[in-house]
Structure formats: C-alpha cells, structure tokens
Amino acid sequence: MTTLSAPTTTDLDVLQNVEQRVLWLSTAIVDHANRVRPNASGLKVGGHQASSASMTSIMTALYFEHLRPEDRVSVKPHASPVLHAIEFLLGQLDAEHLTTLREFGGLQSYPSRTKDPVPADYSTGSVGIGATAPIWGALSRRYVGGHFAEQPLGRQYSLVGDAELDEGAVWEAIGDPMVTELGEVVWIVDFNRQSLDRVVPVLAGDRMRALFTAAGWQVITVKYGAALEALFRRPGGEALRDRIDTMTNAEYQRLLRHAPDRLRSLLPGDGPDAARIASLVSDVDDAGLATALRSLGGHDHAALRAAFAEIDDSRPTVIIAYTVKGHGLPTAGHPQNHSALLNGAQFEELAARSGMSASQPWQRFADGTAEQLLCFSAAARLRREPIALAGPPAVPADLGRTPSGTATTQSALGRTLLDLNRVAPEAGARVVTVSPDVSSSTNLGGWVNKVGVWSTSENVDWFADDAETILHWRERPTGRHIELGIAETNLVGLLGELGATWNRWGQPLLPIGVLYDPFVSRALEPWSFGLYAGGQSVLVGTPSGVTLAPEGGAHQSITTPSIGIEQPGCTTWEPAFALDTEWCLLAALGQLGRPDGTSAYLRLSTRPVDQTLAAIPVDPAARERRRRQVVAGGYPLRRSAAASVTIVTMGALVTEALAAADRLAAQGVTADVVCLTSPDLIFRAVQARRGRSSAPTWILDALFPSPTPLVTVLDGHPHTLAFLAGLTCRGAVHLGVSSFGQSGDLDSVYRHHGIDTDSIVSAALDVTA
C-alpha cells in the first residue's frame, strides 16, 4: 500500500508544531477547569474542547503568520481557550491565568474586552453579535479617521462558527448596503457542519456562498487539504471527490468515527463509481486513509496560506474553511462532542502525542527552537503601541433656553442637538446620531439637514433643488448622522462600537441612537452586550408608551421603563418637559467617552405638553437647583404644607397628575405632585439609604420630605414605581399600563388603561380614605 503524506516545507512543519501546542494548551485549559480545580459546589464548569479544536489551525495560521498590529479579531466564543493558549505562547498571558478559566475573577468563559487579563479585541458570547461587531468596528474606525485622527486601515476579522450563521443578526448586517464598501472586513467561517446538538442536516456550503456573493462579498472556499487533493489527482480521484462532495454531512461525520477497515468498505458507497473508489482506496494504508478523510482545507496550512493571499481588500471577504469539530481529539466528528470532555486516558494520550506532560501542562517552547523563534517573531510583529486617549469634550450642563408654549420631549431632542452644536461646538462635533430609517419621524430632520449624512464618499443629492423636499439627504464623509436599514440590531451594534472609540482608537465620540421605543426590546440583547463590552452611548426610545394612541397596540411600549431600571451599565431617564429633556440629555452626554463613563437610555414621547406647567424658576440659583434635581431623578412640582397624598408621575402623564391634584384640592384633599425623571436613579438612592449601594440619597429628602400615601402613575407598567411604597409605608396605589393597547384617541386609550385623570383622582381618594 502507498503511504500518503502532504508535501511540507520547514516553515509549515514549524507552524504545525505550534498548532499542536495550541491544541494541547486549549484542551488542557478546559480540562483543568473541570477535572483538576476543586469544585465544592459540584456545578458543571463547562468549556468546549471540540469547538476549540476545530479552530486551532485557523487561529494558528492567523496569529502566527498573517495578523498585523493594526488588525482586530473577533474570536468565536467557544474558542476562547485557543485565544488564551495563543496569548500564552506569545508571552502576553502568564501561566498562572491558564488555571482560571471560568473561575471568579479569572479567564472569562468567552473573550471579553473588559474582564479578561489580556483584553480581547471584541467581546463575544452573545451568538451573532460578536460576529458582526467587526463590521461596526470598521465603520466606527472610518468615521473617527474621517472626522478626527486618521487610523491605520487594519483588517477586521470575524472568526465565526457555521452554526452561528443561523442568527438573523448576521444576515441583517451582511445585507446592509453600507457594508459592501468595507474591504477591511474578513470573516473566516469554521465550517465544521455541527451545531450544539447535532450534525447540520443540509449541505449548506453552496447556499452560503450564494448568499455572501449576492451581498457583494468576495467568497473564498478552502475545502480540501493536501492529502485528499493528492488522492483526487490519482485514477478514480474525481469519483472520490464527487462522492465526498455529495454525501450528507451526517454520513461524512459518521465515516470519521469508523475504524479503518469499516471506513474502507463504506467510503466507496453504492453508486456507479463505487468500484473505482474502492480500487483507489485499496492502495492506501489504514493510517493514510484515516488522515486523508480528515484532510480538510481549514486544517491545511498551505491551503489557508493561499486563501489569505487571495483576499481582495476592496470588498468584504468571507473564507469558508471546511473543518472537523474536535480535530485532533478522540471526540472528532461525534455529533454530541460540543461540550464533551476528554477522559483521563484520552488526555494522557494527547499529552504523549503532543510531547507534553499532563502533570505539567503549561509549557512554552524550548529555548532556541524554531517554534520559539516563530512565537517571538509573531509577538514582536503583533506588538501594539499604547493608544493615547483624548479626553472627552466638556458638555455644558444647561444651554440657557426656557421653552414655552406646547412641545413634546421627542421634539426637544432635535432642538437640543442643534443648540449644543451652536453653544458648544467642540462637544457638538463629537455627536454622531444613528437611526434605522426613522430620522424624520423622530424629529431628527433639522439635525440631519444641519450636519449631513455620513458616507464613505460624497454622493449626489438628486433632490437638492426640489423645493418640496424638507429632509435633505446630503451624504458625505463629513456627515454626522449614520442611517442604516430597518434593523434595530444593526443600529445598536454600531452604537456600541461608536461608543468604544474612546479606548479602541483614542478618540471619544458622543453617539446617540434613536429608534421607536417599542423596538427597544428587539434591540435589547445586542444593546446589552454592547454595554457589557464597554461601549458608551445614549439610546433614545421614541415615541413611547400608549401616548401615540392612534398607532395602536403594536406601537405601544409597556415594559421599557423597567428595562431601563434593570439594565446594568446604563442610566435611564424619562423626562416630562422639553427642558428636562435637554438637561437629562446633556448629563448623559457628559458621562460618555471616559474610563468611569456610563451609557444612558432616554424614553421620550410625542404627547404635546404645556411647557408652562414645568414652572421653571427664573432665579439662576433656583434654576440650577431644579436642574440638579432633574438630573438626579426627580423634583417636587407641587408642594403644600400638609399634603394628604403624594402623586408621583413621570413623562407625559404629568398633565393628568396636575389636573388630578387640582380636582382633589376642590374636594378638600391636598395633593403633592412629584415629577420623576429617573426611576432608575431613585431606586439606586433607595438602595443606598438601606446600605445596599453607594449612590447619593439627598434626592429622596427633596422628593419625599414627609411620609404620605402614594399614587404612582406612568405610561408604562405600574410595577416600575411600585418600589416607592416602601418609602412611606402609608399605603400606595400604582397606576400604569399592564395590557396590550389598541387604536383610539388619547382620552379613550388613557381611560382604557386607567391612567386618565379620573383614575388618578379615584386612586387618591381610595388611598386616603
């Protein structure tokens, strides 16, 4: 029989040796976390040896041959041990960290920009979100480079598992027209044809190629390695290729699990070319046949090298690299290997094959070896200069206007941005707005007309001379509004990356994303993950609640106020008046682009409100006192010497709250009215008063100086303000929206949900009876 071997060169042998060490280390990291480290609770620690193994070839090739310091990489979540193994070999990570995977304070389960000892380029873990992050990172880098300081045009790599491509967020991002201009984006798909529970049943490679091609991407397929290609060149080789190309994923995976004699009998199949294939493989020894079947392009360094050389930097590229899940491990190809752990004997066998010791697993290469020199040269090549962080711009606390007449908090958003641009141009220059095709309907039209729409190149505005055109769509590299398609996940994905430029590129931005408030829930996962990854931005949800009554229940948000309270890394405000909106927005912008910064969520309304009801103090000191209270979470809007009840309201329902107080007064019941601007900050103050946090508590004394029964009312779920009952222990009634709405006029809709003036009066009489 003929023994097959792939053609090699010295450097490919060295690269293969480094890959074997990466495989060993990544497997040992998971093994130690599960089988060595004490685990008093007995809870599963977890980790993904097989998912890591399918990536070792690709990541070894990328980091030790092709990556440059200006490049950034988003690593497949379940391959985090491979990343840490590479960091160890490059000298970036000490051995003591390799024993801490999934330990409190140790290596995170998935790559993290903010929690790992060596910050990852991109946090991953939320399926599909980390994959698309480099797209938004590329856009953010280009935006920063065009407006402030030019950045090195490095590639933005995504290392993606093929099952991750089931996520809709992936295709929403790929389908956005702006993405086709990003030639620095390179995706490498770990095409192992397995998901968590099973072998993927459909041959999806051709479909995947077609989808990426249709989106304008360059598609490079790395399917077979040298050993199989050598077989294909022999008599009967084309028949063997056709046989492997057309067999189902499950059949291929099952063949990987057979002993050589059984493999030899099953591989030819029962088609017309079975005899030719049988004749071909009869001349191949057992080890060569098993090796050949596993010889896929994603594990062949020569094939990977050729693929990297083909990348066309004028358009996005996807490399579809065929791999075996668990490559190099006894679990290779098994449909349930996703979370499988090598047993003791298997781990010892891998140690022997890798030239390592199971008792002393954390070893770099010996001094003077070619492998050590490769690691040293890669480390030197990838060394990045520290980024000089530019300080965030000073954001004024008050722009000096006092709105009058009738206005909405939504309209105040656009007005504040224009005023900020005029009063504080340095801060205004850092503002970048993002929306999913709703800029005109969310009152950003004036801002867009003023600052223009950002584009990688200047495009003709064909309606510039049309007198009936109100919104002018001037696309140019100096524009400061970015509009994506109708995909909220794209918006918040970009928002997170725009909010990370302060420490990724050293240039702080003040990003504001605007979307319809009912769709905050749709965007919640990628938004939350962006906050976790360190992105700092302002998310504006508008219109909110049921106040856009004719739109019906589909456009009426109920749970978003409590989402704002419960979201870590974020402060939420729901202002009632235009000036409250200005003050809250300025405060939110002032928290961005700094190491101790935080994001914000503003919930705005299209409900017109009489601005004189705000009773803004004329005296400068009194005005500043009101502003501080607004930003801290709320202020007393009506206060009496001996109130029988306190009506606590927020947002657009301030009108009904004040009307109810007037009607109660006519019946001899004195009501204070407290206007909350941030139930989030008030809850933190309550927790601090009980010793549960370090937030300031002075605002509670300003709002609730003496205990009275409470009536709380908001255009959202009533439980949002239910925590206030504990402040007084004198009784409370909580009004709000707890059922799906329907179309109608505002009075009818308010009455239906029990948040109208009559309902507030009735609740106040009940709680004071």
PDB file of N, CA, C and O in Angstrom, residues 698-744:
ATOM      1  N   TRP A 698     -29.599  62.255  48.795  1.00  0.00           N
ATOM      2  CA  TRP A 698     -30.205  63.547  49.108  1.00  0.00           C
ATOM      3  C   TRP A 698     -31.493  63.791  48.331  1.00  0.00           C
ATOM      4  O   TRP A 698     -32.401  64.477  48.808  1.00  0.00           O
ATOM      5  N   ILE A 699     -31.585  63.201  47.127  1.00  0.00           N
ATOM      6  CA  ILE A 699     -32.755  63.452  46.303  1.00  0.00           C
ATOM      7  C   ILE A 699     -34.020  62.910  46.956  1.00  0.00           C
ATOM      8  O   ILE A 699     -35.122  63.452  46.756  1.00  0.00           O
ATOM      9  N   LEU A 700     -33.914  61.852  47.769  1.00  0.00           N
ATOM     10  CA  LEU A 700     -35.095  61.293  48.430  1.00  0.00           C
ATOM     11  C   LEU A 700     -35.679  62.295  49.422  1.00  0.00           C
ATOM     12  O   LEU A 700     -36.910  62.423  49.544  1.00  0.00           O
ATOM     13  N   ASP A 701     -34.816  63.007  50.124  1.00  0.00           N
ATOM     14  CA  ASP A 701     -35.304  64.018  51.067  1.00  0.00           C
ATOM     15  C   ASP A 701     -35.981  65.167  50.331  1.00  0.00           C
ATOM     16  O   ASP A 701     -36.952  65.749  50.824  1.00  0.00           O
ATOM     17  N   ALA A 702     -35.468  65.485  49.124  1.00  0.00           N
ATOM     18  CA  ALA A 702     -36.072  66.562  48.345  1.00  0.00           C
ATOM     19  C   ALA A 702     -37.440  66.161  47.810  1.00  0.00           C
ATOM     20  O   ALA A 702     -38.341  67.010  47.710  1.00  0.00           O
ATOM     21  N   LEU A 703     -37.614  64.898  47.497  1.00  0.00           N
ATOM     22  CA  LEU A 703     -38.868  64.458  46.887  1.00  0.00           C
ATOM     23  C   LEU A 703     -39.904  64.037  47.915  1.00  0.00           C
ATOM     24  O   LEU A 703     -41.108  64.258  47.717  1.00  0.00           O
ATOM     25  N   PHE A 704     -39.468  63.405  48.983  1.00  0.00           N
ATOM     26  CA  PHE A 704     -40.402  62.833  49.964  1.00  0.00           C
ATOM     27  C   PHE A 704     -39.988  63.250  51.371  1.00  0.00           C
ATOM     28  O   PHE A 704     -39.522  62.440  52.172  1.00  0.00           O
ATOM     29  N   PRO A 705     -40.167  64.535  51.693  1.00  0.00           N
ATOM     30  CA  PRO A 705     -39.718  65.028  52.997  1.00  0.00           C
ATOM     31  C   PRO A 705     -40.523  64.463  54.164  1.00  0.00           C
ATOM     32  O   PRO A 705     -40.019  64.386  55.286  1.00  0.00           O
ATOM     33  N   SER A 706     -41.763  64.081  53.926  1.00  0.00           N
ATOM     34  CA  SER A 706     -42.593  63.513  54.994  1.00  0.00           C
ATOM     35  C   SER A 706     -43.439  62.401  54.405  1.00  0.00           C
ATOM     36  O   SER A 706     -43.830  62.459  53.237  1.00  0.00           O
ATOM     37  N   PRO A 707     -43.728  61.364  55.186  1.00  0.00           N
ATOM     38  CA  PRO A 707     -44.473  60.214  54.654  1.00  0.00           C
ATOM     39  C   PRO A 707     -45.951  60.526  54.428  1.00  0.00           C
ATOM     40  O   PRO A 707     -46.628  61.067  55.304  1.00  0.00           O
ATOM     41  N   THR A 708     -46.396  60.209  53.223  1.00  0.00           N
ATOM     42  CA  THR A 708     -47.821  60.302  52.897  1.00  0.00           C
ATOM     43  C   THR A 708     -48.186  59.101  52.049  1.00  0.00           C
ATOM     44  O   THR A 708     -47.304  58.446  51.473  1.00  0.00           O
ATOM     45  N   PRO A 709     -49.456  58.771  51.932  1.00  0.00           N
ATOM     46  CA  PRO A 709     -49.847  57.753  50.963  1.00  0.00           C
ATOM     47  C   PRO A 709     -49.444  58.195  49.550  1.00  0.00           C
ATOM     48  O   PRO A 709     -49.351  59.395  49.258  1.00  0.00           O
ATOM     49  N   LEU A 710     -49.228  57.209  48.697  1.00  0.00           N
ATOM     50  CA  LEU A 710     -48.751  57.487  47.344  1.00  0.00           C
ATOM     51  C   LEU A 710     -49.730  56.980  46.297  1.00  0.00           C
ATOM     52  O   LEU A 710     -50.347  55.933  46.456  1.00  0.00           O
ATOM     53  N   VAL A 711     -49.816  57.738  45.200  1.00  0.00           N
ATOM     54  CA  VAL A 711     -50.394  57.247  43.959  1.00  0.00           C
ATOM     55  C   VAL A 711     -49.325  57.442  42.900  1.00  0.00           C
ATOM     56  O   VAL A 711     -48.861  58.562  42.662  1.00  0.00           O
ATOM     57  N   THR A 712     -48.893  56.357  42.288  1.00  0.00           N
ATOM     58  CA  THR A 712     -47.896  56.463  41.218  1.00  0.00           C
ATOM     59  C   THR A 712     -48.582  56.204  39.886  1.00  0.00           C
ATOM     60  O   THR A 712     -49.472  55.353  39.786  1.00  0.00           O
ATOM     61  N   VAL A 713     -48.190  56.938  38.864  1.00  0.00           N
ATOM     62  CA  VAL A 713     -48.811  56.780  37.554  1.00  0.00           C
ATOM     63  C   VAL A 713     -47.783  57.071  36.470  1.00  0.00           C
ATOM     64  O   VAL A 713     -47.015  58.040  36.554  1.00  0.00           O
ATOM     65  N   LEU A 714     -47.743  56.204  35.484  1.00  0.00           N
ATOM     66  CA  LEU A 714     -46.833  56.389  34.353  1.00  0.00           C
ATOM     67  C   LEU A 714     -47.408  55.703  33.140  1.00  0.00           C
ATOM     68  O   LEU A 714     -48.304  54.845  33.243  1.00  0.00           O
ATOM     69  N   ASP A 715     -46.890  56.079  31.977  1.00  0.00           N
ATOM     70  CA  ASP A 715     -47.263  55.442  30.713  1.00  0.00           C
ATOM     71  C   ASP A 715     -46.326  54.264  30.490  1.00  0.00           C
ATOM     72  O   ASP A 715     -45.432  54.283  29.650  1.00  0.00           O
ATOM     73  N   GLY A 716     -46.537  53.223  31.274  1.00  0.00           N
ATOM     74  CA  GLY A 716     -45.713  52.027  31.252  1.00  0.00           C
ATOM     75  C   GLY A 716     -46.211  51.103  32.336  1.00  0.00           C
ATOM     76  O   GLY A 716     -47.222  51.381  32.998  1.00  0.00           O
ATOM     77  N   HIS A 717     -45.516  50.006  32.555  1.00  0.00           N
ATOM     78  CA  HIS A 717     -46.008  49.034  33.531  1.00  0.00           C
ATOM     79  C   HIS A 717     -45.972  49.616  34.943  1.00  0.00           C
ATOM     80  O   HIS A 717     -44.974  50.226  35.352  1.00  0.00           O
ATOM     81  N   PRO A 718     -47.059  49.428  35.727  1.00  0.00           N
ATOM     82  CA  PRO A 718     -47.131  50.063  37.045  1.00  0.00           C
ATOM     83  C   PRO A 718     -46.083  49.580  38.033  1.00  0.00           C
ATOM     84  O   PRO A 718     -45.756  50.298  38.992  1.00  0.00           O
ATOM     85  N   HIS A 719     -45.551  48.385  37.844  1.00  0.00           N
ATOM     86  CA  HIS A 719     -44.579  47.903  38.821  1.00  0.00           C
ATOM     87  C   HIS A 719     -43.282  48.708  38.771  1.00  0.00           C
ATOM     88  O   HIS A 719     -42.460  48.644  39.677  1.00  0.00           O
ATOM     89  N   THR A 720     -43.080  49.521  37.718  1.00  0.00           N
ATOM     90  CA  THR A 720     -41.882  50.343  37.593  1.00  0.00           C
ATOM     91  C   THR A 720     -41.678  51.224  38.819  1.00  0.00           C
ATOM     92  O   THR A 720     -40.548  51.408  39.281  1.00  0.00           O
ATOM     93  N   LEU A 721     -42.769  51.767  39.361  1.00  0.00           N
ATOM     94  CA  LEU A 721     -42.673  52.678  40.504  1.00  0.00           C
ATOM     95  C   LEU A 721     -43.166  52.057  41.803  1.00  0.00           C
ATOM     96  O   LEU A 721     -43.268  52.744  42.816  1.00  0.00           O
ATOM     97  N   ALA A 722     -43.472  50.756  41.785  1.00  0.00           N
ATOM     98  CA  ALA A 722     -44.034  50.122  42.977  1.00  0.00           C
ATOM     99  C   ALA A 722     -43.062  50.119  44.150  1.00  0.00           C
ATOM    100  O   ALA A 722     -43.485  50.061  45.312  1.00  0.00           O
ATOM    101  N   PHE A 723     -41.753  50.200  43.860  1.00  0.00           N
ATOM    102  CA  PHE A 723     -40.774  50.179  44.950  1.00  0.00           C
ATOM    103  C   PHE A 723     -40.901  51.398  45.861  1.00  0.00           C
ATOM    104  O   PHE A 723     -40.436  51.379  47.005  1.00  0.00           O
ATOM    105  N   LEU A 724     -41.553  52.469  45.376  1.00  0.00           N
ATOM    106  CA  LEU A 724     -41.675  53.688  46.179  1.00  0.00           C
ATOM    107  C   LEU A 724     -42.562  53.485  47.397  1.00  0.00           C
ATOM    108  O   LEU A 724     -42.462  54.254  48.365  1.00  0.00           O
ATOM    109  N   ALA A 725     -43.419  52.461  47.360  1.00  0.00           N
ATOM    110  CA  ALA A 725     -44.304  52.235  48.502  1.00  0.00           C
ATOM    111  C   ALA A 725     -43.523  52.015  49.787  1.00  0.00           C
ATOM    112  O   ALA A 725     -43.976  52.365  50.884  1.00  0.00           O
ATOM    113  N   GLY A 726     -42.346  51.442  49.678  1.00  0.00           N
ATOM    114  CA  GLY A 726     -41.538  51.182  50.861  1.00  0.00           C
ATOM    115  C   GLY A 726     -40.966  52.423  51.505  1.00  0.00           C
ATOM    116  O   GLY A 726     -40.454  52.356  52.627  1.00  0.00           O
ATOM    117  N   LEU A 727     -41.049  53.555  50.812  1.00  0.00           N
ATOM    118  CA  LEU A 727     -40.512  54.786  51.392  1.00  0.00           C
ATOM    119  C   LEU A 727     -41.407  55.349  52.481  1.00  0.00           C
ATOM    120  O   LEU A 727     -40.937  56.031  53.398  1.00  0.00           O
ATOM    121  N   THR A 728     -42.717  55.103  52.390  1.00  0.00           N
ATOM    122  CA  THR A 728     -43.650  55.755  53.313  1.00  0.00           C
ATOM    123  C   THR A 728     -44.367  54.786  54.235  1.00  0.00           C
ATOM    124  O   THR A 728     -44.713  55.133  55.355  1.00  0.00           O
ATOM    125  N   CYS A 729     -44.641  53.584  53.731  1.00  0.00           N
ATOM    126  CA  CYS A 729     -45.421  52.585  54.484  1.00  0.00           C
ATOM    127  C   CYS A 729     -46.774  53.157  54.917  1.00  0.00           C
ATOM    128  O   CYS A 729     -47.310  52.794  55.962  1.00  0.00           O
ATOM    129  N   ARG A 730     -47.340  54.043  54.122  1.00  0.00           N
ATOM    130  CA  ARG A 730     -48.632  54.651  54.439  1.00  0.00           C
ATOM    131  C   ARG A 730     -49.693  54.260  53.411  1.00  0.00           C
ATOM    132  O   ARG A 730     -50.767  54.852  53.369  1.00  0.00           O
ATOM    133  N   GLY A 731     -49.379  53.278  52.561  1.00  0.00           N
ATOM    134  CA  GLY A 731     -50.319  52.862  51.536  1.00  0.00           C
ATOM    135  C   GLY A 731     -49.961  53.451  50.189  1.00  0.00           C
ATOM    136  O   GLY A 731     -49.462  54.574  50.102  1.00  0.00           O
ATOM    137  N   ALA A 732     -50.223  52.683  49.142  1.00  0.00           N
ATOM    138  CA  ALA A 732     -49.900  53.152  47.804  1.00  0.00           C
ATOM    139  C   ALA A 732     -50.774  52.442  46.780  1.00  0.00           C
ATOM    140  O   ALA A 732     -51.160  51.285  46.960  1.00  0.00           O
ATOM    141  N   VAL A 733     -51.093  53.162  45.708  1.00  0.00           N
ATOM    142  CA  VAL A 733     -51.785  52.608  44.550  1.00  0.00           C
ATOM    143  C   VAL A 733     -50.917  52.903  43.334  1.00  0.00           C
ATOM    144  O   VAL A 733     -50.435  54.030  43.171  1.00  0.00           O
ATOM    145  N   HIS A 734     -50.728  51.891  42.488  1.00  0.00           N
ATOM    146  CA  HIS A 734     -49.825  52.036  41.343  1.00  0.00           C
ATOM    147  C   HIS A 734     -50.623  51.902  40.053  1.00  0.00           C
ATOM    148  O   HIS A 734     -51.217  50.857  39.780  1.00  0.00           O
ATOM    149  N   LEU A 735     -50.639  52.970  39.283  1.00  0.00           N
ATOM    150  CA  LEU A 735     -51.366  53.010  38.020  1.00  0.00           C
ATOM    151  C   LEU A 735     -50.376  52.955  36.854  1.00  0.00           C
ATOM    152  O   LEU A 735     -49.280  53.511  36.934  1.00  0.00           O
ATOM    153  N   GLY A 736     -50.809  52.297  35.795  1.00  0.00           N
ATOM    154  CA  GLY A 736     -49.954  52.196  34.620  1.00  0.00           C
ATOM    155  C   GLY A 736     -50.604  51.322  33.575  1.00  0.00           C
ATOM    156  O   GLY A 736     -51.813  51.075  33.598  1.00  0.00           O
ATOM    157  N   VAL A 737     -49.786  50.843  32.646  1.00  0.00           N
ATOM    158  CA  VAL A 737     -50.265  50.055  31.515  1.00  0.00           C
ATOM    159  C   VAL A 737     -49.790  48.616  31.698  1.00  0.00           C
ATOM    160  O   VAL A 737     -48.590  48.363  31.746  1.00  0.00           O
ATOM    161  N   SER A 738     -50.735  47.688  31.798  1.00  0.00           N
ATOM    162  CA  SER A 738     -50.363  46.291  32.017  1.00  0.00           C
ATOM    163  C   SER A 738     -51.052  45.350  31.040  1.00  0.00           C
ATOM    164  O   SER A 738     -51.069  44.143  31.247  1.00  0.00           O
ATOM    165  N   SER A 739     -51.623  45.892  29.978  1.00  0.00           N
ATOM    166  CA  SER A 739     -52.240  45.045  28.955  1.00  0.00           C
ATOM    167  C   SER A 739     -51.964  45.646  27.590  1.00  0.00           C
ATOM    168  O   SER A 739     -51.621  46.826  27.478  1.00  0.00           O
ATOM    169  N   PHE A 740     -52.091  44.824  26.545  1.00  0.00           N
ATOM    170  CA  PHE A 740     -51.885  45.339  25.202  1.00  0.00           C
ATOM    171  C   PHE A 740     -52.932  46.394  24.874  1.00  0.00           C
ATOM    172  O   PHE A 740     -54.098  46.271  25.239  1.00  0.00           O
ATOM    173  N   GLY A 741     -52.496  47.435  24.167  1.00  0.00           N
ATOM    174  CA  GLY A 741     -53.395  48.533  23.838  1.00  0.00           C
ATOM    175  C   GLY A 741     -54.102  48.319  22.523  1.00  0.00           C
ATOM    176  O   GLY A 741     -54.057  47.265  21.912  1.00  0.00           O
ATOM    177  N   GLN A 742     -54.781  49.359  22.106  1.00  0.00           N
ATOM    178  CA  GLN A 742     -55.469  49.359  20.830  1.00  0.00           C
ATOM    179  C   GLN A 742     -55.525  50.788  20.314  1.00  0.00           C
ATOM    180  O   GLN A 742     -55.206  51.737  21.033  1.00  0.00           O
ATOM    181  N   SER A 743     -55.921  50.936  19.071  1.00  0.00           N
ATOM    182  CA  SER A 743     -56.006  52.272  18.489  1.00  0.00           C
ATOM    183  C   SER A 743     -57.147  53.051  19.134  1.00  0.00           C
ATOM    184  O   SER A 743     -58.119  52.481  19.623  1.00  0.00           O
ATOM    185  N   GLY A 744     -57.020  54.372  19.078  1.00  0.00           N
ATOM    186  CA  GLY A 744     -58.061  55.232  19.617  1.00  0.00           C
ATOM    187  C   GLY A 744     -57.528  56.610  19.887  1.00  0.00           C
ATOM    188  O   GLY A 744     -56.334  56.871  19.747  1.00  0.00           O
TER     189      GLY A 744
END
